[in-house]
Short mmCIF file of C-alpha atoms in Angstrom, two decimals:
data_model
loop_
_atom_site.label_atom_id
_atom_site.label_comp_id
_atom_site.label_asym_id
_atom_site.label_seq_id
_atom_site.Cartn_x
_atom_site.Cartn_y
_atom_site.Cartn_z
CA MET A 1 -22.82 16.45 -1.24
CA LEU A 2 -21.87 13.38 -3.25
CA ARG A 3 -22.11 10.08 -1.45
CA VAL A 4 -18.97 8.43 -2.62
CA GLY A 5 -18.25 4.85 -1.84
CA VAL A 6 -14.80 3.71 -1.93
CA ILE A 7 -15.07 0.22 -3.17
CA MET A 8 -12.04 -2.09 -1.90
CA GLY A 9 -11.06 -5.53 -1.04
CA GLY A 10 -12.34 -7.82 -3.75
CA VAL A 11 -11.62 -11.50 -4.32
CA SER A 12 -8.32 -11.35 -6.02
CA SER A 13 -4.72 -11.95 -4.88
CA GLU A 14 -4.40 -8.08 -4.65
CA TYR A 15 -6.76 -7.94 -1.86
CA GLU A 16 -4.51 -6.36 0.70
CA VAL A 17 -3.21 -3.78 -1.87
CA SER A 18 -6.59 -2.85 -2.69
CA LEU A 19 -7.31 -2.23 0.95
CA LYS A 20 -4.61 -0.09 1.38
CA THR A 21 -5.50 1.94 -1.92
CA GLY A 22 -9.10 2.18 -0.61
CA ARG A 23 -7.92 3.59 2.97
CA GLU A 24 -5.86 6.21 1.39
CA MET A 25 -8.28 7.46 -0.89
CA LEU A 26 -11.02 7.98 1.89
CA LYS A 27 -8.39 10.19 3.89
CA ALA A 28 -7.69 12.14 0.94
CA LEU A 29 -11.35 12.98 -0.20
CA ASP A 30 -12.40 16.53 0.30
CA PRO A 31 -14.97 16.40 3.31
CA ALA A 32 -16.33 19.68 1.94
CA LYS A 33 -17.43 18.07 -1.57
CA TYR A 34 -17.87 14.26 -0.48
CA THR A 35 -19.29 11.83 1.93
CA GLY A 36 -16.75 9.03 1.82
CA ILE A 37 -18.36 5.59 2.75
CA PRO A 38 -15.85 2.59 3.01
CA VAL A 39 -17.39 -0.54 1.03
CA HIS A 40 -15.38 -3.48 1.93
CA ILE A 41 -16.26 -6.29 -0.06
CA THR A 42 -14.96 -10.07 0.10
CA SER A 43 -17.73 -11.42 -2.60
CA ARG A 44 -19.91 -10.47 -5.25
CA LYS A 45 -23.00 -10.41 -3.23
CA GLU A 46 -21.34 -7.78 -0.86
CA LEU A 47 -20.93 -5.21 -3.97
CA LEU A 48 -24.69 -5.24 -4.49
CA GLU A 49 -25.34 -4.74 -0.74
CA GLY A 50 -22.59 -2.06 -0.32
CA ALA A 51 -23.56 -0.04 -3.44
CA THR A 52 -27.10 0.78 -1.96
CA GLY A 53 -27.67 4.48 -1.96
CA LEU A 54 -24.40 5.49 -3.50
CA ASP A 55 -24.07 8.42 -5.94
CA PHE A 56 -20.70 7.45 -7.16
CA ALA A 57 -18.32 4.23 -6.70
CA LEU A 58 -14.78 5.07 -6.49
CA LEU A 59 -12.84 1.90 -7.42
CA ALA A 60 -9.83 0.91 -5.37
CA LEU A 61 -10.10 -2.74 -6.55
CA HIS A 62 -7.20 -4.66 -8.28
CA GLY A 63 -6.98 -7.85 -10.33
CA ALA A 64 -9.99 -10.19 -10.88
CA TYR A 65 -13.36 -8.79 -10.25
CA GLY A 66 -12.00 -5.28 -10.11
CA GLU A 67 -10.01 -4.51 -13.13
CA ASP A 68 -11.64 -6.87 -15.39
CA GLY A 69 -14.89 -5.15 -16.35
CA THR A 70 -16.98 -7.36 -14.18
CA VAL A 71 -17.55 -4.82 -11.12
CA GLN A 72 -17.93 -1.98 -13.72
CA GLY A 73 -20.98 -4.07 -15.58
CA THR A 74 -22.54 -4.63 -12.14
CA LEU A 75 -22.49 -0.89 -11.38
CA GLU A 76 -23.81 -0.18 -14.86
CA THR A 77 -26.59 -2.29 -14.29
CA LEU A 78 -27.32 -0.71 -10.86
CA GLY A 79 -27.31 2.85 -12.59
CA ILE A 80 -24.30 3.93 -10.35
CA PRO A 81 -21.61 6.04 -11.92
CA TYR A 82 -17.96 4.49 -11.09
CA SER A 83 -14.36 5.91 -11.47
CA GLY A 84 -12.13 5.25 -14.66
CA SER A 85 -12.41 3.11 -17.97
CA GLY A 86 -15.67 1.17 -18.87
CA VAL A 87 -16.28 -2.49 -19.30
CA LEU A 88 -14.77 -2.93 -22.66
CA ALA A 89 -11.33 -1.27 -21.87
CA SER A 90 -11.11 -2.98 -18.27
CA SER A 91 -11.57 -6.36 -19.87
CA LEU A 92 -9.23 -5.74 -22.58
CA CYS A 93 -6.41 -4.38 -20.22
CA MET A 94 -6.88 -7.04 -18.00
CA ASP A 95 -5.94 -9.74 -20.69
CA LYS A 96 -2.13 -8.78 -21.07
CA GLY A 97 -1.96 -10.95 -24.10
CA LEU A 98 -5.11 -9.78 -25.94
CA ALA A 99 -3.91 -6.23 -25.05
CA LYS A 100 -0.45 -6.81 -26.60
CA THR A 101 -1.97 -8.15 -29.65
CA ILE A 102 -3.84 -4.95 -29.92
CA ILE A 103 -0.74 -2.55 -29.07
CA ARG A 104 1.34 -4.32 -31.63
CA SER A 105 -1.52 -3.90 -34.42
CA LYS A 106 -0.98 -0.21 -33.81
CA SER A 107 2.68 -0.77 -34.71
CA ILE A 108 3.60 0.00 -30.97
CA PRO A 109 6.48 -2.08 -29.86
CA THR A 110 5.93 -4.66 -27.15
CA PRO A 111 8.02 -7.80 -26.12
CA ASP A 112 7.39 -10.84 -27.96
CA TRP A 113 5.38 -13.48 -26.05
CA LEU A 114 3.51 -16.96 -25.74
CA CYS A 115 0.17 -17.39 -23.94
CA TRP A 116 -0.60 -20.60 -22.46
CA ASP A 117 -4.14 -21.58 -21.17
CA SER A 118 -3.16 -24.69 -19.27
CA MET A 119 -0.16 -27.15 -18.72
CA ASP A 120 -1.38 -28.88 -21.82
CA ASP A 121 0.05 -26.00 -23.78
CA TYR A 122 3.52 -26.36 -22.03
CA ALA A 123 6.16 -26.15 -24.78
CA PRO A 124 9.80 -25.57 -23.94
CA GLU A 125 10.91 -25.37 -27.56
CA ALA A 126 8.64 -22.35 -28.40
CA VAL A 127 10.32 -20.68 -25.17
CA GLU A 128 13.73 -21.54 -26.60
CA ARG A 129 12.61 -19.81 -30.06
CA LEU A 130 11.48 -16.86 -27.99
CA GLY A 131 14.81 -16.64 -26.37
CA TYR A 132 16.01 -16.60 -22.80
CA PRO A 133 15.66 -14.84 -20.27
CA VAL A 134 11.74 -14.46 -20.17
CA MET A 135 9.42 -13.29 -17.72
CA VAL A 136 6.61 -15.82 -16.60
CA LYS A 137 3.30 -14.10 -15.08
CA PRO A 138 -0.17 -14.75 -14.77
CA ASN A 139 -2.06 -13.18 -18.04
CA SER A 140 -4.49 -11.47 -16.00
CA GLY A 141 -2.96 -10.06 -12.62
CA GLY A 142 -0.72 -7.40 -11.19
CA SER A 143 1.54 -6.57 -8.53
CA SER A 144 3.90 -8.77 -9.85
CA ILE A 145 2.41 -11.74 -7.87
CA GLY A 146 3.40 -15.12 -9.30
CA MET A 147 5.75 -13.40 -11.44
CA THR A 148 9.23 -15.00 -12.14
CA LYS A 149 12.48 -14.25 -14.11
CA VAL A 150 13.69 -17.19 -16.04
CA ARG A 151 16.91 -17.11 -17.08
CA GLY A 152 17.23 -20.82 -18.68
CA PRO A 153 15.00 -24.06 -19.36
CA GLU A 154 15.96 -25.59 -16.04
CA GLY A 155 13.81 -22.88 -14.40
CA LEU A 156 10.71 -22.86 -16.61
CA ARG A 157 8.43 -25.37 -15.40
CA ALA A 158 8.48 -24.12 -11.87
CA ALA A 159 7.92 -20.52 -13.04
CA VAL A 160 4.89 -21.75 -15.10
CA ASP A 161 3.46 -23.82 -12.19
CA LYS A 162 3.91 -20.96 -9.86
CA ALA A 163 2.18 -18.39 -12.46
CA PHE A 164 -0.63 -20.86 -12.82
CA ALA A 165 -1.13 -21.06 -9.04
CA SER A 166 -1.59 -17.46 -9.00
CA ALA A 167 -3.70 -17.13 -12.28
CA ASP A 168 -7.04 -17.74 -10.66
CA GLY A 169 -7.87 -20.29 -13.33
CA GLY A 170 -6.59 -17.96 -16.29
CA ALA A 171 -3.70 -18.03 -18.60
CA VAL A 172 -0.20 -17.73 -18.18
CA LEU A 173 2.05 -15.18 -20.33
CA ILE A 174 5.88 -16.06 -21.12
CA GLU A 175 7.40 -12.62 -22.33
CA GLN A 176 10.77 -11.92 -23.87
CA TYR A 177 12.75 -10.27 -21.39
CA ILE A 178 14.14 -6.74 -22.42
CA PRO A 179 16.72 -5.11 -20.46
CA GLY A 180 16.39 -1.16 -20.28
CA GLN A 181 15.02 1.31 -18.07
CA GLU A 182 11.59 0.78 -16.67
CA ILE A 183 9.45 3.95 -17.13
CA THR A 184 5.69 4.35 -16.38
CA CYS A 185 3.47 6.91 -18.18
CA SER A 186 0.35 8.17 -16.41
CA ILE A 187 -2.41 9.66 -18.27
CA LEU A 188 -5.11 11.75 -16.82
CA GLY A 189 -8.04 13.29 -19.22
CA GLY A 190 -6.38 12.31 -22.03
CA GLU A 191 -2.95 14.12 -21.30
CA LEU A 192 0.31 12.76 -20.31
CA LEU A 193 1.69 13.44 -17.03
CA PRO A 194 5.30 13.78 -15.97
CA VAL A 195 7.21 10.23 -16.84
CA ILE A 196 8.65 8.37 -13.94
CA GLY A 197 11.63 6.27 -14.10
CA ILE A 198 11.94 3.20 -12.05
CA GLN A 199 15.21 1.42 -10.72
CA SER A 200 14.98 -1.58 -8.23
CA LEU A 201 17.23 -1.65 -5.28
CA GLY A 202 18.40 -5.00 -4.63
CA ALA A 203 16.62 -6.68 -7.56
CA ASP A 204 17.34 -6.99 -11.06
CA TRP A 205 13.49 -6.48 -12.17
CA PHE A 206 10.61 -4.64 -10.37
CA ASP A 207 9.47 -7.56 -8.37
CA TYR A 208 6.83 -7.51 -5.49
CA GLU A 209 9.14 -6.30 -2.82
CA ALA A 210 10.60 -3.80 -4.78
CA LYS A 211 7.16 -2.41 -5.60
CA TYR A 212 5.87 -2.73 -1.91
CA GLU A 213 8.66 -2.66 0.55
CA GLN A 214 10.16 0.62 2.02
CA GLY A 215 13.21 1.32 0.07
CA GLY A 216 12.61 -1.28 -2.33
CA ALA A 217 13.06 0.79 -5.42
CA GLU A 218 14.03 4.28 -6.75
CA GLU A 219 11.34 6.23 -8.42
CA GLN A 220 12.15 9.52 -10.12
CA ILE A 221 10.34 12.17 -12.48
CA ILE A 222 12.78 12.09 -15.37
CA ARG A 223 13.10 14.37 -18.38
CA LEU A 224 13.65 12.42 -21.70
CA PRO A 225 15.54 13.82 -24.64
CA ASP A 226 12.86 15.55 -26.89
CA ALA A 227 12.77 13.06 -29.55
CA VAL A 228 12.41 9.88 -27.09
CA GLN A 229 9.86 11.98 -25.02
CA GLU A 230 7.78 12.07 -28.51
CA GLN A 231 7.99 8.47 -28.69
CA VAL A 232 6.88 7.65 -25.42
CA ARG A 233 3.88 10.04 -25.48
CA THR A 234 2.88 8.62 -28.88
CA ALA A 235 3.14 4.98 -27.79
CA ALA A 236 1.35 5.89 -24.21
CA LEU A 237 -1.50 7.62 -25.96
CA THR A 238 -1.94 5.45 -28.76
CA CYS A 239 -2.46 2.47 -26.33
CA TYR A 240 -4.72 4.22 -24.22
CA ARG A 241 -7.00 4.93 -27.09
CA ALA A 242 -6.78 1.63 -28.89
CA LEU A 243 -7.81 0.11 -25.83
CA LYS A 244 -10.57 2.32 -25.26
CA CYS A 245 -9.46 3.80 -21.83
CA ALA A 246 -11.18 6.73 -20.14
CA VAL A 247 -10.34 9.29 -17.38
CA TYR A 248 -7.33 7.69 -16.28
CA ALA A 249 -4.80 5.01 -16.91
CA ARG A 250 -1.23 3.97 -16.22
CA VAL A 251 1.21 2.72 -19.15
CA ASP A 252 4.25 0.64 -18.15
CA MET A 253 7.28 0.52 -20.61
CA LEU A 254 10.95 -0.51 -20.97
CA LEU A 255 13.10 2.02 -22.49
CA LYS A 256 15.93 0.29 -24.58
CA ASP A 257 18.08 1.99 -27.16
CA GLY A 258 15.59 4.92 -27.32
CA ILE A 259 12.58 2.79 -28.17
CA PRO A 260 9.73 2.18 -25.65
CA TYR A 261 8.48 -1.08 -25.36
CA VAL A 262 4.98 -1.15 -23.83
CA LEU A 263 4.45 -4.14 -21.24
CA GLU A 264 0.95 -3.25 -20.09
CA VAL A 265 -1.87 -0.70 -19.55
CA ASN A 266 -3.35 -0.58 -16.11
CA THR A 267 -6.97 0.73 -15.90
CA LEU A 268 -6.95 0.96 -12.07
CA PRO A 269 -3.56 1.63 -11.09
CA GLY A 270 -2.33 1.85 -7.30
CA MET A 271 -3.83 4.91 -5.99
CA THR A 272 -2.17 5.96 -2.50
CA ALA A 273 -0.43 9.54 -2.15
CA THR A 274 2.88 7.78 -3.06
CA SER A 275 1.76 5.54 -5.83
CA LEU A 276 3.09 6.18 -9.32
CA LEU A 277 0.22 7.98 -10.93
CA PRO A 278 -0.38 10.37 -8.03
CA GLN A 279 3.56 11.04 -7.93
CA SER A 280 3.21 11.96 -11.54
CA ALA A 281 0.20 14.18 -10.86
CA ALA A 282 1.98 15.77 -7.90
CA ALA A 283 5.22 16.79 -10.35
CA ALA A 284 2.10 18.34 -12.60
CA GLY A 285 1.10 20.48 -9.48
CA MET A 286 -2.03 18.39 -8.43
CA ASP A 287 -2.08 17.08 -4.84
CA PHE A 288 -3.67 13.97 -3.97
CA SER A 289 -6.97 15.13 -3.06
CA SER A 290 -7.30 17.41 -6.27
CA LEU A 291 -6.40 14.30 -8.32
CA LEU A 292 -9.25 12.50 -6.90
CA ASP A 293 -11.46 15.31 -7.60
CA GLU A 294 -10.35 15.21 -11.16
CA ILE A 295 -11.05 11.42 -11.52
CA ILE A 296 -14.48 11.88 -9.96
CA THR A 297 -15.38 14.57 -12.10
CA GLY A 298 -13.88 13.20 -15.29
CA SER A 299 -15.78 9.89 -14.48
CA LEU A 300 -18.95 11.50 -13.76
CA ARG A 301 -18.85 13.20 -17.39
CA GLU A 302 -17.71 9.84 -18.91
CA ARG A 303 -20.70 7.97 -17.45
CA GLY A 304 -23.06 10.75 -18.01
CA GLY A 305 -23.56 11.39 -14.41
CA LEU A 306 -23.55 14.97 -14.30
CA LYS A 307 -26.61 15.18 -16.39
CA GLY A 308 -28.06 11.73 -15.65
CA ALA A 309 -27.94 11.78 -11.88
CA PHE A 310 -28.29 15.26 -11.20
CA GLY A 311 -30.17 16.70 -13.95
CA GLU A 312 -29.50 18.38 -17.48
CA GLY A 313 -27.01 21.01 -17.03
CA ALA A 314 -26.81 20.66 -13.38
CA ARG A 315 -23.60 21.99 -11.74
CA THR A 316 -22.26 20.12 -8.42
CA ASP A 317 -19.89 21.25 -6.10
CA VAL A 318 -17.55 18.83 -7.95
CA ASP A 319 -18.13 20.23 -11.28
CA ALA A 320 -17.66 23.86 -10.02
CA GLY A 321 -14.47 23.08 -8.25
CA VAL A 322 -12.30 21.18 -10.73
CA LYS A 323 -11.64 21.76 -14.51
CA PRO A 324 -10.92 18.37 -16.01
CA GLN A 325 -7.95 18.45 -18.56
CA GLY A 326 -7.44 22.10 -18.41
CA GLN A 327 -6.04 21.85 -15.09
CA VAL A 328 -3.77 19.02 -16.15
CA LYS A 329 -2.61 21.00 -19.28
CA ASP A 330 -1.92 24.20 -17.18
CA ALA A 331 -0.10 22.25 -14.52
CA GLN A 332 2.20 20.39 -16.97
CA GLN A 333 2.83 23.74 -18.74
CA ALA A 334 3.84 25.20 -15.49
CA GLY A 335 5.67 22.11 -14.20
CA TYR A 336 8.01 21.24 -16.99
CA SER A 337 8.56 21.97 -20.68
CA ASN A 338 -1.06 -15.74 -28.28
CA HIS A 339 1.48 -16.15 -30.93
CA THR A 340 5.10 -16.33 -31.12
CA HIS A 341 6.79 -13.47 -32.86
CA HIS A 342 10.43 -12.80 -34.14
CA ALA A 343 12.31 -10.66 -31.83
CA HIS A 344 12.69 -7.00 -32.82
CA HIS A 345 16.24 -5.60 -33.09
CA VAL A 346 16.39 -2.05 -32.78
CA PRO A 347 19.21 0.49 -33.08
CA GLN A 348 22.21 3.47 -26.24
CA ALA A 349 19.19 5.42 -25.09
CA PRO A 350 20.06 8.81 -24.41
CA GLN A 351 20.40 9.06 -20.67
CA ALA A 352 17.29 10.08 -18.93
CA GLN A 353 18.02 12.76 -16.36
CA PRO A 354 16.26 12.71 -12.77
CA VAL A 355 14.30 15.64 -11.80
CA GLU A 356 13.14 14.73 -8.47
CA SER A 357 12.77 11.87 -6.17
CA GLY A 358 9.62 10.24 -5.70
CA GLY A 359 8.06 7.74 -3.01
CA VAL A 360 7.75 4.14 -2.69
CA ARG A 361 5.32 2.75 -5.01
CA LEU A 362 1.88 1.01 -4.19
#
C-alpha cells in the first residue's frame, strides 16, 4: 500500500486555501489503496522532515513554494515522486507574464499586458496606451489575492501598491480587461474535460469572495457550439503542451465574440470535491476519489515511479485499478458528445448552453 503524503500549508498568501485542499484530498483517498499521511508545512525545512518515508507526495500547495517548481525540485532531489507537472512547467506557469509570452508565441490570444518589477517601473502613460479598464494583480499568485479591477487612472497607484504588497517580493501584472464569459478548461492525462462556465454573483469579475464564499458564483458545465468548442480545445491543449505541463492542469479563459482569450494556466488548481477541476471530472463520470487515483497513477508514470520505486514492470494496486487517459476518454464519450502590445480587435459569441449546475469553487 502506498504511503501518500498530502503536502499542504506552505509559505504563500494562499496558505488557508491549501489547507482546505489538503484536508479534502485526505478524506477522498481510497483507504484500500493508500495510507494517507498529512504533511503540514509552514517552512522549507518542514518539507524535508515531513517527506521522510513517503512513497508519493500529493501536492495540495498553492502559490510560492508550491506551484513555482521549488517544492518539485526538492522532492526530485529526495527521490520522491510527486503529483502533477514538473519543475520547468511549474516555474513557467507561475510567472504569468512569461507564460503569456509563450502562449502568444503559439498564436493563442491572450489579453495585452504590462509587467512591472517594482514601483520604479510605474508608468501611467503605458497603462493609458493599454486602455482602461485593466486588471492589476501579482505576477506570481492566485486566488485573486491582491487583484483589483481599475477603471481609470485615479485608481491605478493604489491598485499597484496593493498588488506589490501581495506579491511576495515579485512583479506585478497590469492586464487589459476583456469583457466576456469566463470559462475554465480542465485537462487530465492530455485530454480536455467538460468545460465550465463561471458567472460571478454580486461582482463584475471573479474576485476572492466570488471564488470562496458560498453563493459567490454560479458554475455550470456548458456545451459550446462546435466551432467555438474546437477553438477552446485547441487553445487549452496548445498552452498545456507549450508550457510543458503534465498529468493535469486547468486553463482559465475569457470567451468574447467566439474567441477564447487565455488568462493563465494553473498547474496545481484547487482540488476539493467542489473545485472546478473535480467538477469537470464529475461531469465526465469520475468521482473525486477516482480522480485522485488518476492523478497519482499518471504522476507515477510521469516520474518513472511505477518502474523506479516498485521495480521494473511492477504493478501496484494503483496501476491495476486505474486506466490513465483511457478512463478519461471513455467517460467523456459517455458523458457528452513584459511588453505592451496593440489590442486585438476580433469579430457576438454564440450563447453557451448550461448543462448542469456545479458547486462553489475552491
